[in-house]
Amino acid sequence: MIWNEAKECMSRDEIYHLQSKRLAKQVDRVYHNVEYYRKKMQAIGLEPADIREVADLPKLPFTTYEDLNATYPFGLTAVDQSQIVRVQASSGTTGKSKVVAYTKKDIDIWAECVARAFTMAGITRKDAIQIGYGYGLFTGGLGAHYGAENLGAMVIPMSTGNTKKLITMMIDCKATAIACTPSYLLHVAEALEEQGLIDQISLKYAICGAEPWTENMREQMERRLHIKAFDIYGLTEIMGPGVACDCEYHKGLHICEDHFLPEIINPETLAPMEDGETGELVITTLTKEGMPLLRYRTRDLTSLQYDACECGRTTARIQRFKGRSDDMLVIRGVNVFPSQVEQALLTIDGTTPNYMIMVDRVGNNDTFDVAIEVEERFFSDEIRALEKLRDNVAEAIHQAVGIKAKVKLVEPNTLEHSEGKTKHVIDKRKLS
Ligand code: DLL
């Protein structure tokens, strides 16, 4: 079953033609409506007329998180604020969020892309979808919600944070599909098993994303919950969930190429790479009105495959993610930059800049530990002072990144010190 056959099954020539037309129009709009982009293009002597087809793409400058930061929050919007109907956001490296603005049409296209993704998984209007992504500034909840409604399915907007209630609603409302992070779904599976409730659920499909996961996790979900599990990818800057999703053949994630033009570049030299080679995924939004982005560097490392898929879709497919070209960690589905943790630590009196973030996966849950050296005096004070400091540090980290860390305070010169670039992160998970 295909949601929009006219757009998902075009010949590669038709896709090229459509993308070229939309790219030229988008570049023209951006040049005339966004001063920041106009200046960037003028600086390299580029005129909108120079971009006529997809092959001209390498002439365009890249857009990075630093550009979003420099124009925070609305400097890259291409429409009058009266046309903006929603903002969403996700964390940035230095505490400033990446804020993204949507017009009504952007929201409609987003709902279309998510409906395509759900259809790829086999979900129809007859299904009841439980949304277990967070609602709010994070794009997961509202993105999946609008997509499910567009499909005409029954939506159960759970959000996150209450597994007991999620299980009750799953059983009582006979949810047949769930959209949530893969690690959370395995946590739900565990809770269902512990309570002996597996036989009482009606679940058939799961659409999981927002963090890297493995074939082994898919196999576990399918076996333990008797479902079919699908991968969904997206990022706030480009839209949110639904940029790409995998079909029943699991041969990569089909990109909605009529809206998003993908490229793979070498993250060191920034040179375009050949089809099939692994590098950094770069995306140009072809139809976005609110905040169009040209050649946005996602920092996600992967490769693209363009051969036809057995499902009948002809769109490019994102292959397994191989990590990131920056230091962002995705912990329990939340994006965490070490620099955010560092900034939070620096606000607290008595801490030092020597810290270590340790991430691991125990069972199906991510662990997030932070060890930090604190001033000697705290170890001679009463234990209560040390405990208070630990609570303050934990609270500051929670405020900064949105998830709780297990904090350990240690004496000066306990953590490994290096003379070169200090290593602040140990990630023991094996997800790529
Ligand atoms: O995570 C959007 C989303 C919500 C996608 C719900 C899927 C489901 P951000 O918070 O901006 O947006 O984080 C985007 O998360 O650049 C990847 O590094 C990572 N990521 C997202 N989906 C996947 C996936 C949402 N399926 C960043 N596999 C991205 C691996 C993923 N990594």
Short mmCIF file of C-alpha atoms and ligand atoms in Angstrom, two decimals:
data_model
loop_
_atom_site.label_atom_id
_atom_site.label_comp_id
_atom_site.label_asym_id
_atom_site.label_seq_id
_atom_site.Cartn_x
_atom_site.Cartn_y
_atom_site.Cartn_z
CA MET A 1 0.00 0.00 0.00
CA ILE A 2 1.32 3.41 -0.98
CA TRP A 3 -0.04 6.71 0.38
CA ASN A 4 0.86 8.95 -2.58
CA GLU A 5 1.83 6.81 -5.55
CA ALA A 6 2.13 9.82 -7.87
CA LYS A 7 4.98 11.18 -5.76
CA GLU A 8 6.56 8.07 -4.25
CA CYS A 9 6.87 6.01 -7.45
CA MET A 10 8.03 8.52 -10.08
CA SER A 11 10.78 7.51 -12.49
CA ARG A 12 14.22 8.83 -11.54
CA ASP A 13 13.97 11.25 -14.50
CA GLU A 14 10.69 12.59 -13.22
CA ILE A 15 12.13 12.99 -9.73
CA TYR A 16 15.14 14.86 -11.14
CA HIS A 17 12.89 17.15 -13.15
CA LEU A 18 10.59 17.91 -10.23
CA GLN A 19 13.47 18.46 -7.82
CA SER A 20 15.23 20.78 -10.29
CA LYS A 21 12.10 22.88 -10.77
CA ARG A 22 11.47 23.13 -7.04
CA LEU A 23 15.14 23.80 -6.24
CA ALA A 24 15.35 26.73 -8.66
CA LYS A 25 12.15 28.21 -7.23
CA GLN A 26 13.28 27.69 -3.64
CA VAL A 27 16.68 29.31 -4.22
CA ASP A 28 14.98 32.31 -5.84
CA ARG A 29 12.57 32.68 -2.89
CA VAL A 30 15.31 32.31 -0.33
CA TYR A 31 17.52 34.86 -2.11
CA HIS A 32 14.78 37.44 -2.19
CA ASN A 33 13.22 36.77 1.24
CA VAL A 34 16.10 35.86 3.55
CA GLU A 35 18.77 38.50 3.92
CA TYR A 36 21.21 36.06 5.55
CA TYR A 37 21.13 33.72 2.56
CA ARG A 38 21.24 36.61 0.07
CA LYS A 39 24.45 37.88 1.69
CA LYS A 40 25.93 34.38 1.75
CA MET A 41 25.22 33.94 -1.95
CA GLN A 42 26.41 37.42 -2.86
CA ALA A 43 29.67 36.77 -1.00
CA ILE A 44 30.49 34.00 -3.48
CA GLY A 45 29.04 35.80 -6.49
CA LEU A 46 26.07 33.49 -6.88
CA GLU A 47 22.79 34.61 -8.44
CA PRO A 48 19.50 32.68 -8.21
CA ALA A 49 19.63 32.15 -11.98
CA ASP A 50 22.84 30.12 -11.54
CA ILE A 51 20.83 27.33 -9.93
CA ARG A 52 18.65 25.75 -12.59
CA GLU A 53 18.85 22.04 -11.84
CA VAL A 54 19.96 19.50 -9.24
CA ALA A 55 23.42 19.27 -10.85
CA ASP A 56 23.98 22.92 -9.83
CA LEU A 57 23.57 22.07 -6.14
CA PRO A 58 27.32 21.99 -5.29
CA LYS A 59 27.49 25.70 -6.22
CA LEU A 60 25.31 26.57 -3.21
CA PRO A 61 26.79 27.30 0.22
CA PHE A 62 26.10 24.89 3.09
CA THR A 63 23.93 25.73 6.08
CA THR A 64 25.07 24.59 9.52
CA TYR A 65 23.94 24.72 13.12
CA GLU A 66 26.19 27.78 13.47
CA ASP A 67 24.04 29.59 10.89
CA LEU A 68 20.92 28.77 12.90
CA ASN A 69 22.65 30.00 16.02
CA ALA A 70 23.75 33.24 14.34
CA THR A 71 20.21 33.97 13.17
CA TYR A 72 18.39 32.67 16.29
CA PRO A 73 15.44 32.52 16.52
CA PHE A 74 13.79 33.80 13.32
CA GLY A 75 16.57 35.15 11.09
CA LEU A 76 16.16 32.40 8.49
CA THR A 77 12.39 32.64 8.10
CA ALA A 78 11.29 33.39 4.55
CA VAL A 79 7.75 34.60 5.28
CA ASP A 80 6.12 37.32 7.35
CA GLN A 81 5.56 36.26 10.96
CA SER A 82 1.78 36.43 10.42
CA GLN A 83 2.12 33.33 8.23
CA ILE A 84 3.90 31.29 10.90
CA VAL A 85 1.50 28.96 12.69
CA ARG A 86 3.91 26.89 14.83
CA VAL A 87 7.44 26.72 16.18
CA GLN A 88 9.27 23.60 17.33
CA ALA A 89 12.77 23.35 18.77
CA SER A 90 15.60 21.04 19.75
CA SER A 91 18.83 21.47 21.66
CA GLY A 92 21.82 23.20 20.19
CA THR A 93 25.46 22.79 21.14
CA THR A 94 25.68 25.76 23.46
CA GLY A 95 22.32 25.81 25.12
CA LYS A 96 20.60 27.88 22.44
CA SER A 97 17.86 25.79 20.89
CA LYS A 98 17.44 25.30 17.18
CA VAL A 99 14.10 27.00 16.61
CA VAL A 100 12.15 26.15 13.49
CA ALA A 101 9.09 27.99 12.13
CA TYR A 102 6.29 26.40 10.08
CA THR A 103 3.55 27.83 7.89
CA LYS A 104 0.18 26.07 7.55
CA LYS A 105 1.42 24.51 4.30
CA ASP A 106 4.58 23.25 6.02
CA ILE A 107 2.46 21.55 8.67
CA ASP A 108 0.27 19.97 5.95
CA ILE A 109 3.33 18.63 4.10
CA TRP A 110 4.72 17.29 7.36
CA ALA A 111 1.43 15.46 8.02
CA GLU A 112 1.61 14.08 4.46
CA CYS A 113 5.16 12.77 4.95
CA VAL A 114 4.26 11.09 8.23
CA ALA A 115 1.12 9.58 6.68
CA ARG A 116 3.37 8.13 3.95
CA ALA A 117 5.63 6.68 6.64
CA PHE A 118 2.76 5.08 8.56
CA THR A 119 1.33 3.69 5.32
CA MET A 120 4.74 2.19 4.51
CA ALA A 121 4.46 0.27 7.77
CA GLY A 122 1.04 -1.06 6.75
CA ILE A 123 -1.01 1.19 9.03
CA THR A 124 -4.41 2.37 7.75
CA ARG A 125 -7.32 4.50 8.92
CA LYS A 126 -8.70 1.43 10.68
CA ASP A 127 -5.79 1.42 13.13
CA ALA A 128 -5.51 3.00 16.57
CA ILE A 129 -2.11 4.65 17.02
CA GLN A 130 -0.64 5.37 20.39
CA ILE A 131 1.81 8.25 20.22
CA GLY A 132 4.50 7.71 22.82
CA TYR A 133 6.85 10.48 21.70
CA GLY A 134 7.01 13.64 23.80
CA TYR A 135 4.58 16.42 22.90
CA GLY A 136 5.82 19.99 23.08
CA LEU A 137 8.80 21.63 21.43
CA PHE A 138 10.18 18.20 20.47
CA THR A 139 8.85 17.33 17.02
CA GLY A 140 8.13 13.66 17.77
CA GLY A 141 4.73 13.96 19.47
CA LEU A 142 2.97 16.56 17.36
CA GLY A 143 4.64 15.37 14.15
CA ALA A 144 3.45 11.78 14.56
CA HIS A 145 0.07 12.99 15.82
CA TYR A 146 -0.76 15.13 12.77
CA GLY A 147 0.44 12.37 10.46
CA ALA A 148 -1.78 9.78 12.13
CA GLU A 149 -4.78 12.11 12.00
CA ASN A 150 -4.10 12.84 8.34
CA LEU A 151 -4.18 9.11 7.73
CA GLY A 152 -7.56 9.03 9.43
CA ALA A 153 -6.44 6.62 12.14
CA MET A 154 -7.58 6.92 15.76
CA VAL A 155 -4.92 8.75 17.73
CA ILE A 156 -4.14 8.09 21.38
CA PRO A 157 -1.87 11.02 22.37
CA MET A 158 0.04 9.50 25.31
CA SER A 159 3.25 11.54 25.21
CA THR A 160 6.02 10.23 27.51
CA GLY A 161 6.51 9.67 31.21
CA ASN A 162 3.78 7.27 32.32
CA THR A 163 4.36 3.69 31.24
CA LYS A 164 1.64 2.29 33.53
CA LYS A 165 -1.02 4.48 31.93
CA LEU A 166 0.35 3.82 28.44
CA ILE A 167 -0.10 0.08 29.02
CA THR A 168 -3.62 0.51 30.41
CA MET A 169 -4.64 2.66 27.43
CA MET A 170 -2.89 0.28 25.02
CA ILE A 171 -5.01 -2.60 26.29
CA ASP A 172 -8.30 -0.78 26.90
CA CYS A 173 -8.35 1.22 23.63
CA LYS A 174 -6.97 -1.75 21.68
CA ALA A 175 -4.06 0.18 20.20
CA THR A 176 -2.85 -1.57 17.04
CA ALA A 177 0.18 0.68 16.46
CA ILE A 178 2.64 2.60 18.57
CA ALA A 179 5.05 5.40 17.67
CA CYS A 180 7.85 5.93 20.20
CA THR A 181 11.62 5.64 20.57
CA PRO A 182 12.99 2.11 20.07
CA SER A 183 14.56 1.95 23.54
CA TYR A 184 11.27 2.99 25.12
CA LEU A 185 9.35 0.33 23.20
CA LEU A 186 11.68 -2.33 24.56
CA HIS A 187 11.13 -0.92 28.03
CA VAL A 188 7.35 -1.20 27.47
CA ALA A 189 7.85 -4.79 26.27
CA GLU A 190 9.70 -5.58 29.47
CA ALA A 191 6.93 -4.06 31.61
CA LEU A 192 4.27 -6.00 29.68
CA GLU A 193 6.20 -9.23 30.16
CA GLU A 194 6.74 -8.64 33.86
CA GLN A 195 3.03 -8.07 34.36
CA GLY A 196 2.07 -11.02 32.17
CA LEU A 197 0.04 -8.76 29.88
CA ILE A 198 1.51 -9.58 26.46
CA ASP A 199 -1.55 -11.68 25.53
CA GLN A 200 -3.88 -8.78 26.19
CA ILE A 201 -2.44 -6.30 23.70
CA SER A 202 -3.65 -5.83 20.11
CA LEU A 203 -0.44 -4.23 18.84
CA LYS A 204 0.59 -5.00 15.25
CA TYR A 205 3.02 -2.22 14.28
CA ALA A 206 5.66 0.03 15.83
CA ILE A 207 7.21 3.08 14.18
CA CYS A 208 10.38 3.88 16.04
CA GLY A 209 12.93 6.63 15.60
CA ALA A 210 14.56 9.73 17.08
CA GLU A 211 17.63 7.69 18.04
CA PRO A 212 19.88 5.07 16.43
CA TRP A 213 18.84 1.43 16.82
CA THR A 214 19.89 -1.95 15.52
CA GLU A 215 18.52 -4.95 13.62
CA ASN A 216 18.91 -6.89 16.84
CA MET A 217 16.52 -4.48 18.58
CA ARG A 218 14.03 -4.86 15.70
CA GLU A 219 14.23 -8.62 16.03
CA GLN A 220 13.61 -8.39 19.79
CA MET A 221 10.60 -6.09 19.39
CA GLU A 222 9.04 -8.25 16.71
CA ARG A 223 9.56 -11.47 18.63
CA ARG A 224 8.56 -10.25 22.07
CA LEU A 225 5.57 -8.13 21.06
CA HIS A 226 4.45 -10.10 17.97
CA ILE A 227 4.56 -6.96 15.83
CA LYS A 228 6.30 -5.53 12.78
CA ALA A 229 8.71 -2.72 13.62
CA PHE A 230 9.71 0.15 11.31
CA ASP A 231 12.36 2.85 11.42
CA ILE A 232 11.48 6.53 10.99
CA TYR A 233 14.03 9.32 10.64
CA GLY A 234 13.89 13.07 10.78
CA LEU A 235 15.34 16.14 12.40
CA THR A 236 13.83 19.33 13.73
CA GLU A 237 15.75 21.67 11.42
CA ILE A 238 14.40 19.95 8.31
CA MET A 239 10.88 19.17 9.61
CA GLY A 240 10.75 16.48 12.33
CA PRO A 241 9.86 12.78 11.96
CA GLY A 242 8.90 11.63 8.47
CA VAL A 243 11.84 12.87 6.38
CA ALA A 244 12.40 9.14 5.69
CA CYS A 245 10.97 5.79 6.77
CA ASP A 246 11.59 2.14 5.95
CA CYS A 247 9.14 -0.14 4.15
CA GLU A 248 8.37 -3.82 4.67
CA TYR A 249 11.58 -4.82 2.82
CA HIS A 250 13.80 -2.95 5.30
CA LYS A 251 16.35 -2.03 2.64
CA GLY A 252 16.91 1.51 3.85
CA LEU A 253 14.72 4.50 4.69
CA HIS A 254 12.81 5.99 1.75
CA ILE A 255 13.27 9.77 1.67
CA CYS A 256 10.33 11.98 0.69
CA GLU A 257 12.40 13.22 -2.24
CA ASP A 258 9.75 15.51 -3.66
CA HIS A 259 10.23 17.63 -0.51
CA PHE A 260 13.81 16.90 0.55
CA LEU A 261 16.82 16.77 -1.72
CA PRO A 262 19.56 14.59 -0.17
CA GLU A 263 23.31 14.54 -0.84
CA ILE A 264 26.25 12.82 0.79
CA ILE A 265 29.42 14.83 1.37
CA ASN A 266 32.82 14.12 2.81
CA PRO A 267 32.62 15.87 6.22
CA GLU A 268 36.32 16.76 6.08
CA THR A 269 36.70 18.10 2.54
CA LEU A 270 32.97 18.91 2.02
CA ALA A 271 33.23 17.40 -1.47
CA PRO A 272 30.18 15.51 -2.81
CA MET A 273 30.55 11.73 -2.63
CA GLU A 274 29.49 8.96 -5.01
CA ASP A 275 26.24 7.03 -4.59
CA GLY A 276 26.72 4.28 -2.04
CA GLU A 277 29.72 5.92 -0.31
CA THR A 278 29.41 6.75 3.37
CA GLY A 279 29.62 10.38 4.39
CA GLU A 280 27.52 13.14 5.94
CA LEU A 281 23.91 13.51 4.91
CA VAL A 282 23.08 17.00 3.62
CA ILE A 283 19.48 18.00 2.92
CA THR A 284 17.94 20.87 0.98
CA THR A 285 14.27 21.55 1.68
CA LEU A 286 12.46 21.93 -1.64
CA THR A 287 9.00 23.05 -0.56
CA LYS A 288 9.39 24.50 2.92
CA GLU A 289 7.96 28.01 3.23
CA GLY A 290 8.56 29.01 6.86
CA MET A 291 12.23 28.24 7.24
CA PRO A 292 13.70 26.76 4.07
CA LEU A 293 17.24 25.45 4.39
CA LEU A 294 19.77 25.06 1.61
CA ARG A 295 22.28 22.21 1.89
CA TYR A 296 21.79 21.70 5.62
CA ARG A 297 24.55 19.59 7.17
CA THR A 298 22.69 17.05 9.31
CA ARG A 299 25.93 15.63 10.80
CA ASP A 300 24.43 12.15 10.42
CA LEU A 301 26.77 9.70 8.70
CA THR A 302 25.21 7.32 6.19
CA SER A 303 25.06 6.46 2.48
CA LEU A 304 22.28 6.64 -0.13
CA GLN A 305 20.96 3.97 -2.44
CA TYR A 306 18.97 4.81 -5.55
CA ASP A 307 18.02 1.45 -7.09
CA ALA A 308 14.33 0.55 -7.23
CA CYS A 309 12.88 -1.09 -4.12
CA GLU A 310 10.68 -4.17 -4.24
CA CYS A 311 7.88 -2.19 -2.60
CA GLY A 312 7.51 -0.14 -5.81
CA ARG A 313 8.82 3.13 -4.39
CA THR A 314 11.60 4.75 -6.39
CA THR A 315 12.84 7.25 -3.82
CA ALA A 316 16.43 7.29 -2.52
CA ARG A 317 17.02 5.21 0.58
CA ILE A 318 19.12 6.13 3.61
CA GLN A 319 21.26 3.20 4.68
CA ARG A 320 22.12 2.29 8.28
CA PHE A 321 23.42 5.30 10.22
CA LYS A 322 27.11 5.06 11.07
CA GLY A 323 27.18 7.73 13.77
CA ARG A 324 27.65 11.49 13.60
CA SER A 325 30.33 13.85 12.40
CA ASP A 326 29.96 15.97 15.55
CA ASP A 327 29.89 15.03 19.23
CA MET A 328 26.10 14.97 19.71
CA LEU A 329 24.85 12.00 21.72
CA VAL A 330 21.29 10.73 21.54
CA ILE A 331 20.46 9.47 25.04
CA ARG A 332 16.98 8.01 25.61
CA GLY A 333 15.90 9.76 22.42
CA VAL A 334 17.11 13.15 23.66
CA ASN A 335 19.89 15.03 21.89
CA VAL A 336 22.70 15.86 24.28
CA PHE A 337 25.79 17.88 23.45
CA PRO A 338 28.72 17.53 25.88
CA SER A 339 29.08 21.32 25.73
CA GLN A 340 25.60 21.71 27.30
CA VAL A 341 26.65 19.53 30.22
CA GLU A 342 29.88 21.49 30.55
CA GLN A 343 28.06 24.82 30.60
CA ALA A 344 25.66 23.55 33.27
CA LEU A 345 28.57 22.40 35.43
CA LEU A 346 30.32 25.73 35.16
CA THR A 347 27.34 27.54 36.68
CA ILE A 348 27.85 25.71 39.98
CA ASP A 349 30.25 26.95 42.58
CA GLY A 350 32.77 24.33 43.70
CA THR A 351 32.91 22.33 40.46
CA THR A 352 35.94 22.10 38.17
CA PRO A 353 36.10 21.76 34.36
CA ASN A 354 37.25 18.13 34.75
CA TYR A 355 34.32 15.89 34.03
CA MET A 356 33.48 12.71 32.20
CA ILE A 357 30.19 11.72 30.58
CA MET A 358 29.64 7.96 30.43
CA VAL A 359 26.88 6.47 28.34
CA ASP A 360 26.03 2.80 28.14
CA ARG A 361 23.07 0.56 27.42
CA VAL A 362 22.00 -1.78 30.20
CA GLY A 363 19.25 -4.11 29.06
CA ASN A 364 17.34 -1.78 26.78
CA ASN A 365 17.87 1.43 28.69
CA ASP A 366 20.49 4.06 28.13
CA THR A 367 22.46 4.95 31.22
CA PHE A 368 23.79 8.48 31.56
CA ASP A 369 26.47 9.03 34.21
CA VAL A 370 28.46 12.16 34.84
CA ALA A 371 31.54 12.13 37.05
CA ILE A 372 32.98 15.50 38.01
CA GLU A 373 35.92 16.60 40.06
CA VAL A 374 34.93 19.09 42.75
CA GLU A 375 37.08 21.19 45.06
CA GLU A 376 38.94 19.37 47.82
CA ARG A 377 37.14 21.27 50.60
CA PHE A 378 33.88 19.41 49.97
CA PHE A 379 35.52 16.16 51.02
CA SER A 380 36.54 17.54 54.41
CA ASP A 381 33.09 19.15 54.99
CA GLU A 382 30.20 17.22 56.34
CA ILE A 383 28.63 14.73 54.01
CA ARG A 384 25.51 16.89 53.70
CA ALA A 385 27.43 19.62 51.84
CA LEU A 386 28.65 17.06 49.33
CA GLU A 387 25.15 15.67 48.85
CA LYS A 388 23.72 19.15 48.34
CA LEU A 389 26.38 19.90 45.73
CA ARG A 390 25.62 16.63 43.95
CA ASP A 391 21.90 17.47 43.87
CA ASN A 392 22.65 20.94 42.50
CA VAL A 393 24.86 19.51 39.78
CA ALA A 394 22.23 16.91 38.88
CA GLU A 395 19.52 19.57 38.73
CA ALA A 396 21.66 21.87 36.55
CA ILE A 397 22.32 19.03 34.09
CA HIS A 398 18.63 18.10 34.05
CA GLN A 399 17.68 21.72 33.34
CA ALA A 400 20.25 22.03 30.57
CA VAL A 401 19.65 18.81 28.64
CA GLY A 402 16.17 17.68 29.68
CA ILE A 403 17.10 14.27 31.07
CA LYS A 404 18.46 13.15 34.41
CA ALA A 405 22.06 12.03 34.86
CA LYS A 406 23.47 9.93 37.66
CA VAL A 407 26.06 12.27 39.14
CA LYS A 408 29.19 11.23 40.97
CA LEU A 409 31.42 13.82 42.61
CA VAL A 410 35.06 12.87 42.82
CA GLU A 411 38.20 14.39 44.34
CA PRO A 412 40.56 16.52 42.27
CA ASN A 413 42.94 14.61 39.98
CA THR A 414 40.82 11.45 40.01
CA LEU A 415 39.64 11.52 36.41
CA GLU A 416 41.92 10.83 33.51
CA HIS A 417 43.77 13.96 32.40
CA SER A 418 45.39 14.19 29.03
CA GLU A 419 47.80 16.69 27.67
CA GLY A 420 46.15 16.84 24.30
CA LYS A 421 42.46 17.18 23.64
CA THR A 422 40.71 16.05 26.79
CA LYS A 423 38.23 13.29 26.29
CA HIS A 424 34.97 14.05 28.01
CA VAL A 425 32.74 11.27 26.66
CA ILE A 426 32.84 7.48 26.86
CA ASP A 427 29.99 5.94 24.86
CA LYS A 428 29.98 2.18 25.26
CA ARG A 429 26.77 1.53 23.29
CA LYS A 430 27.21 -0.36 20.05
CA LEU A 431 24.51 1.03 17.81
CA SER A 432 26.12 1.45 14.42
O1 DLL B 1 14.51 13.19 16.68
C1 DLL B 1 12.82 13.85 15.07
C2 DLL B 1 12.19 12.52 15.20
C3 DLL B 1 11.19 12.31 16.12
C4 DLL B 1 12.56 11.48 14.35
C5 DLL B 1 10.55 11.09 16.21
C6 DLL B 1 11.94 10.25 14.42
C7 DLL B 1 10.94 10.05 15.36
P1 DLL B 1 15.75 15.91 16.64
O2 DLL B 1 15.40 15.91 18.09
O3 DLL B 1 16.07 17.20 16.00
O4 DLL B 1 14.58 15.30 15.80
O5 DLL B 1 16.97 14.90 16.46
C8 DLL B 1 17.46 14.61 15.19
O6 DLL B 1 18.21 12.42 15.93
O7 DLL B 1 19.92 14.13 13.31
C9 DLL B 1 19.72 11.85 14.21
O8 DLL B 1 21.03 12.04 14.73
C10 DLL B 1 18.82 11.29 15.31
N1 DLL B 1 17.77 10.43 14.73
C11 DLL B 1 16.48 10.73 14.47
N2 DLL B 1 15.83 9.65 13.95
C12 DLL B 1 16.75 8.65 13.86
C13 DLL B 1 16.73 7.30 13.39
C14 DLL B 1 14.05 14.05 15.95
N3 DLL B 1 15.62 6.73 12.94
C15 DLL B 1 18.61 13.64 15.27
N4 DLL B 1 17.89 6.60 13.43
C16 DLL B 1 19.06 13.19 13.90
C17 DLL B 1 19.04 7.15 13.89
C18 DLL B 1 18.00 9.16 14.35
N5 DLL B 1 19.11 8.40 14.36
#
